[in-house]
Coordinates of C-alpha atoms and ligand atoms in Angstrom, one line a residue:
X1 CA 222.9 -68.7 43.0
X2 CA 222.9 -72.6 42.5
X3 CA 226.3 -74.0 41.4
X4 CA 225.2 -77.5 38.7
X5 CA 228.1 -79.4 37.5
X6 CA 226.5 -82.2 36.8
X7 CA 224.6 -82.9 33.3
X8 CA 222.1 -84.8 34.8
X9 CA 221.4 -82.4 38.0
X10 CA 220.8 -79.4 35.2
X11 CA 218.6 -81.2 32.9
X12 CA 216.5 -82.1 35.9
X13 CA 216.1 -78.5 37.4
X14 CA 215.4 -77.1 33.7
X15 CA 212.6 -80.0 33.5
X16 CA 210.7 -78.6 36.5
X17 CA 211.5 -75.2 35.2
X18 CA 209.7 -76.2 31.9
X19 CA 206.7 -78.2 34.2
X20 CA 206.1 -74.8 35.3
X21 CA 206.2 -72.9 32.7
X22 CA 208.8 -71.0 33.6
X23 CA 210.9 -69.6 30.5
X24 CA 214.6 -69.8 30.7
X25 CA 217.2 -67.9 29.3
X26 CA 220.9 -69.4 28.9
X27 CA 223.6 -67.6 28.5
X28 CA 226.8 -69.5 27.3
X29 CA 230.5 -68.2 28.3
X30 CA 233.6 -69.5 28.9
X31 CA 233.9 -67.8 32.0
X32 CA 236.4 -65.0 33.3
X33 CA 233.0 -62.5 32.8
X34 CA 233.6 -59.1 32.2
X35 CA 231.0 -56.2 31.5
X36 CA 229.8 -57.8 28.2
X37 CA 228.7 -61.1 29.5
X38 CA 227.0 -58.7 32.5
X39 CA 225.1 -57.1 29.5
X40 CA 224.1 -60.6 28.6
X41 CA 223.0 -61.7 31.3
X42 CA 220.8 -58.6 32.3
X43 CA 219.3 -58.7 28.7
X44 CA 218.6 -62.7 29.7
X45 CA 216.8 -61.4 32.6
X46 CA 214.3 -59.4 30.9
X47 CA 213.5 -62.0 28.7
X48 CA 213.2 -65.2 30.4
X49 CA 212.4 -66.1 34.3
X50 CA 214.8 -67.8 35.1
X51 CA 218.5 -67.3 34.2
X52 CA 221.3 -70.1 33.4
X53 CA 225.2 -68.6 32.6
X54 CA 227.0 -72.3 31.8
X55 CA 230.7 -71.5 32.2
X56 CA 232.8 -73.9 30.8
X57 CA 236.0 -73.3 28.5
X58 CA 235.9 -75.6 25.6
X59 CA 238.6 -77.4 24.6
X60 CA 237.3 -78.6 21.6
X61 CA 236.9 -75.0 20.0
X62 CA 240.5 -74.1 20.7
X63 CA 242.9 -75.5 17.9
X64 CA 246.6 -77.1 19.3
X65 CA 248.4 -74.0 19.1
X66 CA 246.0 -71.5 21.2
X67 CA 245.8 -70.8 24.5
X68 CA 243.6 -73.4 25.9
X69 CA 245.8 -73.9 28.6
X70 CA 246.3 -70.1 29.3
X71 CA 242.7 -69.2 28.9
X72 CA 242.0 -66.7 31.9
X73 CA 239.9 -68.5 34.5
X74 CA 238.9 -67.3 38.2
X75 CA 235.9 -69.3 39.0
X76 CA 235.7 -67.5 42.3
X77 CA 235.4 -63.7 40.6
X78 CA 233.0 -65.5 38.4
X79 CA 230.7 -66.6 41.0
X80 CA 230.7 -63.1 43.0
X81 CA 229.5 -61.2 39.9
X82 CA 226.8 -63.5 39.2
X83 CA 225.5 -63.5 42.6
X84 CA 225.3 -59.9 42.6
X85 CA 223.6 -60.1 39.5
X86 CA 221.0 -61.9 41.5
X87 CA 221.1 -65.0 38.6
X88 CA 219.4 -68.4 39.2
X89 CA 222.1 -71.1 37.9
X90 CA 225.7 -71.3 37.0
X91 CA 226.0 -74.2 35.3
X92 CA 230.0 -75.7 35.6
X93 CA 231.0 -78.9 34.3
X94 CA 233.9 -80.2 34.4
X95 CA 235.8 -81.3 30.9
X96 CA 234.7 -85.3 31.2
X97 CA 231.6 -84.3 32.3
X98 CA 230.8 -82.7 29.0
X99 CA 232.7 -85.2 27.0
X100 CA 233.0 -88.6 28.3
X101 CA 235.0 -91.3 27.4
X102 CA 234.2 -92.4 24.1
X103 CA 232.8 -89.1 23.0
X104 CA 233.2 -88.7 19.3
X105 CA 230.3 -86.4 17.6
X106 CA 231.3 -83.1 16.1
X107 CA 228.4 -80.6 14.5
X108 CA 230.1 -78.9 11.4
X109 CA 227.9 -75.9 10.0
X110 CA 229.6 -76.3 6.2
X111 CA 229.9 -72.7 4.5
X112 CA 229.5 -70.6 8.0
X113 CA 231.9 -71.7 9.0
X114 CA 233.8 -71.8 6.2
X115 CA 235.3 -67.8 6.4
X116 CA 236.3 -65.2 8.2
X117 CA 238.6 -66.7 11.3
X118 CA 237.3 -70.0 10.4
X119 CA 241.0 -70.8 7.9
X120 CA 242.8 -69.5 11.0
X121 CA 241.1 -71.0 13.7
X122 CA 241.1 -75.1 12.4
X123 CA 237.9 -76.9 14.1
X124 CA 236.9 -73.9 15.8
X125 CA 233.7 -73.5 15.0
X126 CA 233.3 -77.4 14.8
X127 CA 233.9 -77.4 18.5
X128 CA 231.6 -73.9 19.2
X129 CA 228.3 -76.0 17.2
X130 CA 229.4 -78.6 19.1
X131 CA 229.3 -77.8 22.8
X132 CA 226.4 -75.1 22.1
X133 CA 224.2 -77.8 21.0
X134 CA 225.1 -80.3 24.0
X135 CA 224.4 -77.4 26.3
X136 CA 221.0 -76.4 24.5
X137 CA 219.8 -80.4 24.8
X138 CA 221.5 -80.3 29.0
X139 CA 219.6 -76.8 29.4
X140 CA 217.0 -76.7 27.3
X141 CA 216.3 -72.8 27.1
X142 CA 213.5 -71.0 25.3
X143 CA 216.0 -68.2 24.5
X144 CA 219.6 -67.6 23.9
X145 CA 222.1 -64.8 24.1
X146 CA 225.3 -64.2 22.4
X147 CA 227.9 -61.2 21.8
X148 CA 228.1 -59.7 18.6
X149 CA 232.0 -59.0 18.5
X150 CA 231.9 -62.7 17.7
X151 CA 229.6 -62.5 14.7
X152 CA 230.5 -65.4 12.9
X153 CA 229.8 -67.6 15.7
X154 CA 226.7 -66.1 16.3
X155 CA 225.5 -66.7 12.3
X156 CA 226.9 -70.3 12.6
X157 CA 224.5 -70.8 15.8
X158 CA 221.5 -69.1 14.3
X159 CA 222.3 -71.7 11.2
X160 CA 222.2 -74.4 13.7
X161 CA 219.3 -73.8 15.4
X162 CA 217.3 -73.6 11.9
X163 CA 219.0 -76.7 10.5
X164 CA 218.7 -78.9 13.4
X165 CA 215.0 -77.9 14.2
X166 CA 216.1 -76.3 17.9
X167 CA 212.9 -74.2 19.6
X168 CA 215.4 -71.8 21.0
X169 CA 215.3 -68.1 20.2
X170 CA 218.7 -66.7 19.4
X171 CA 219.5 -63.0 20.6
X172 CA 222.3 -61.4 19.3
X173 CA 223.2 -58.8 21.4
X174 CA 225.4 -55.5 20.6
X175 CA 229.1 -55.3 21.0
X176 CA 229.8 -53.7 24.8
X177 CA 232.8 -51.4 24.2
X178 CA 235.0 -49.7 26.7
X179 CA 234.8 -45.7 26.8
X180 CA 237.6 -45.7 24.3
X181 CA 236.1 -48.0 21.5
X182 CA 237.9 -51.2 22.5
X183 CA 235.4 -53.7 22.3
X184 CA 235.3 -55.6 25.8
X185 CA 237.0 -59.1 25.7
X186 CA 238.2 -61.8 28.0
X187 CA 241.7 -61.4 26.1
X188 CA 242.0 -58.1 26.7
X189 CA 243.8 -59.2 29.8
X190 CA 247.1 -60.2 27.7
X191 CA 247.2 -56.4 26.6
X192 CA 250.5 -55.5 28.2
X193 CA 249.5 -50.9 28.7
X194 CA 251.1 -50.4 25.6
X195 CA 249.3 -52.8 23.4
X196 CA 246.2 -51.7 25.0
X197 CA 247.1 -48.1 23.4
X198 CA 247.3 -49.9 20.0
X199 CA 244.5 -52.2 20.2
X200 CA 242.5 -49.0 19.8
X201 CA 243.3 -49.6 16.0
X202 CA 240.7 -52.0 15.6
X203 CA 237.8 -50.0 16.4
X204 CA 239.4 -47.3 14.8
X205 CA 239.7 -48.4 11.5
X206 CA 236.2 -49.6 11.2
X207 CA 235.4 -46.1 12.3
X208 CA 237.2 -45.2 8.8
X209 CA 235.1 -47.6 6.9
X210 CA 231.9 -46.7 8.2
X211 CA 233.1 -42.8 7.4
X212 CA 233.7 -43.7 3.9
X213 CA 230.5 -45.9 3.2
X214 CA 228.4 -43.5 4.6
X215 CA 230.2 -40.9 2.3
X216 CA 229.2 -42.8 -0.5
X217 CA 232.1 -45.6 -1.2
X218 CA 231.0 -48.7 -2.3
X219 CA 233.7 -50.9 -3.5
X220 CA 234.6 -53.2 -1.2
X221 CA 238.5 -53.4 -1.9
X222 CA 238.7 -49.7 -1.6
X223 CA 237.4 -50.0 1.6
X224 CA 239.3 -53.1 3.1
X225 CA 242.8 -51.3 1.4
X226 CA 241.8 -47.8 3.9
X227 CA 240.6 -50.0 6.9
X228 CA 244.4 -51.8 6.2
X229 CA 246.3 -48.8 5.8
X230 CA 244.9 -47.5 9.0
X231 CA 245.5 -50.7 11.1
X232 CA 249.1 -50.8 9.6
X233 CA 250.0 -47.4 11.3
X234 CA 250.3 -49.2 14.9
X235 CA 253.3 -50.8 15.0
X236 CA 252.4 -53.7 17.2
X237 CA 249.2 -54.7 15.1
X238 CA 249.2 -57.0 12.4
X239 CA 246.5 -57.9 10.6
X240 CA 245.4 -61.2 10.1
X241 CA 242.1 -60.7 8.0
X242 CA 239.9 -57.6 6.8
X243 CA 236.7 -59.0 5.5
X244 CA 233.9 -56.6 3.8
X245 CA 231.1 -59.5 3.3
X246 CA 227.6 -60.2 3.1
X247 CA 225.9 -60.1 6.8
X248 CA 224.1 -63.4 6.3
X249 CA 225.9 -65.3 4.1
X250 CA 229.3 -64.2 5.2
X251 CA 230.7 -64.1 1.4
X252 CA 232.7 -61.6 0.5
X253 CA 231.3 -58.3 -1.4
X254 CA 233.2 -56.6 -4.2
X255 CA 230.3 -53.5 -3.8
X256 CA 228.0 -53.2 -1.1
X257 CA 224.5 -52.6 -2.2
X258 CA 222.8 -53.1 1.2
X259 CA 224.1 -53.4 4.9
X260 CA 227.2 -55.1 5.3
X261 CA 229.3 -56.8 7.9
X262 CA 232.8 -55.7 8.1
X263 CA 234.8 -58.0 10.0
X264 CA 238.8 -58.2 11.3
X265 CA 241.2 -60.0 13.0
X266 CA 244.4 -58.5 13.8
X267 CA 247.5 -59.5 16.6
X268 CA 248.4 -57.2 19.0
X269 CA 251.6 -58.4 19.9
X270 CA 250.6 -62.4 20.4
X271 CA 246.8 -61.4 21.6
X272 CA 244.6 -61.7 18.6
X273 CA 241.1 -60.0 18.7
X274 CA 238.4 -59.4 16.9
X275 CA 236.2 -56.7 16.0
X276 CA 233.5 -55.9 13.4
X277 CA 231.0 -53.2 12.1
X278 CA 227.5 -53.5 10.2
X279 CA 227.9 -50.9 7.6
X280 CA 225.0 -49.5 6.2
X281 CA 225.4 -47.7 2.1
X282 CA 223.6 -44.5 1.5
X283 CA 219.9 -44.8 0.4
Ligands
PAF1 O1 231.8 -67.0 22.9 C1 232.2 -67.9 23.8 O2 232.5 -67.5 24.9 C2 232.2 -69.3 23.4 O3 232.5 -69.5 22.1 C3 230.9 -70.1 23.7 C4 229.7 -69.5 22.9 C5 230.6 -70.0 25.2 C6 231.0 -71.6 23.4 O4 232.0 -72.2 24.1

């Protein structure tokens, strides 16, 4: 495993990659990897030959009150699962490496990024487009792989890619979940035993709107009111959004004609996650 932290040092290496014709795959985190960037990474194996996992935490996708600052890092960890994972690069630049003095461009995908956590999450996504397309110009990959549990991100980087003209094939890859349902996170960390218990309602309560579309509901408030109701049981949840909405668009359905995203935040204790569900009407 070769450790780049300098821009110039990866572009270079991808460059001879590219010379000969070898096809890379890049898998962007923020580090602290778990099982579901593992999944990543293995799926980048099969379909690319060589393998780059950047690791970097943004700072410009978290807004002033998050927990930039507390964002679980352990470089070392990091390193030791990617080196049994037999990788090629881990690409680790430092803050002003990535944004130098003077640095002042932002890539805003409009209506994307527009819903969903977007109100609660103030330049998120701004900073996401942002430091995914400076890492697709430093790396250069044929193909790229991205969670589903973060949907919305992964429809404002498909957007990208088509409006900016990028040759890079975006996977979206499906949401790794523990045994119990609780979709694997780098947050799950801050889950004190008991919240862990409750954040079960996440995955839960798209379980009950799944049940009910495939029973034949199709009114989207009906829906979003159960998928409530069933979050509110836990006492230390509280929902911050439940959004039944158009799996492209993101817009929000009142009736659900074709496969659908169903999408939620919700606070478990101060740890906010996020979970969603394609839901798919009968007939
Ligand atoms: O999903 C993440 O970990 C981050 O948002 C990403 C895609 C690595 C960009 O910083």
């Amino acid at each position: 495993l070769q450790v780049i932290e300098r821009v110039q040092d990866m572009s270079r290496w991808s460059e001879v990659q590219r010379r000969d014709g070898r096809r890379i795959a890049l898998v962007p985190t923020m580090g602290f990897l778990h099982e579901a960037h593992l999944c990543l990474v293995r799926d980048g194996k099969k379909r690319a030959d060589r393998v780059v996992v950047s690791l970097f935490v943004n700072p410009k996708q978290f807004a002033p009150n998050e927990d930039f600052a507390a964002y679980p890092r352990d470089f070392g960890r990091d390193r030791g699962l990617l080196e049994r994972e037999n990788i090629d690069v881990m690409f680790h630049p430092a803050a002003d490496e990535m944004y130098p003095a003077g640095f002042q461009t932002q890539i805003s995908v409009d209506k994307l990024g527009c819903f969903l956590c977007a109100p609660h999450r103030p330049g998120h996504f701004q900073g996401v487009a942002t430091v995914i397309s400076k890492l697709f110009n430093i790396v250069r990959p044929h193909v790229a792989i991205f969670g589903e549990k973060d949907y919305q991100q992964l429809q404002v980087i498909r957007r990208l890619v088509r409006d900016l003209n990028f040759d890079i094939e975006i996977v979206g890859h499906p949401i790794v979940r523990e045994t119990d349902g609780l979709a694997i996170s780098s947050r799950n960390i801050y889950l004190s035993p008991e919240e862990r218990q409750a954040a079960l309602c996440l995955s839960k309560s798209l379980s009950r709107g799944e049940c009910m579309v495939r029973r034949g509901e199709t009114r989207g408030d009906v829906i979003t009111t159960a998928v409530r109701a069933e979050i509110e049981k836990e006492p230390l949840a509280s929902v911050e959004y439940i959004t039944l909405c158009d799996s492209a668009t993101l817009e929000t359905l009142e009736e659900i004609r074709e496969a659908a995203l169903l999408a939620l935040a919700v606070r478990i204790g101060k740890t906010r996650l996020i979970d969603n569900r394609i839901l798919k009407p009968l007939g």
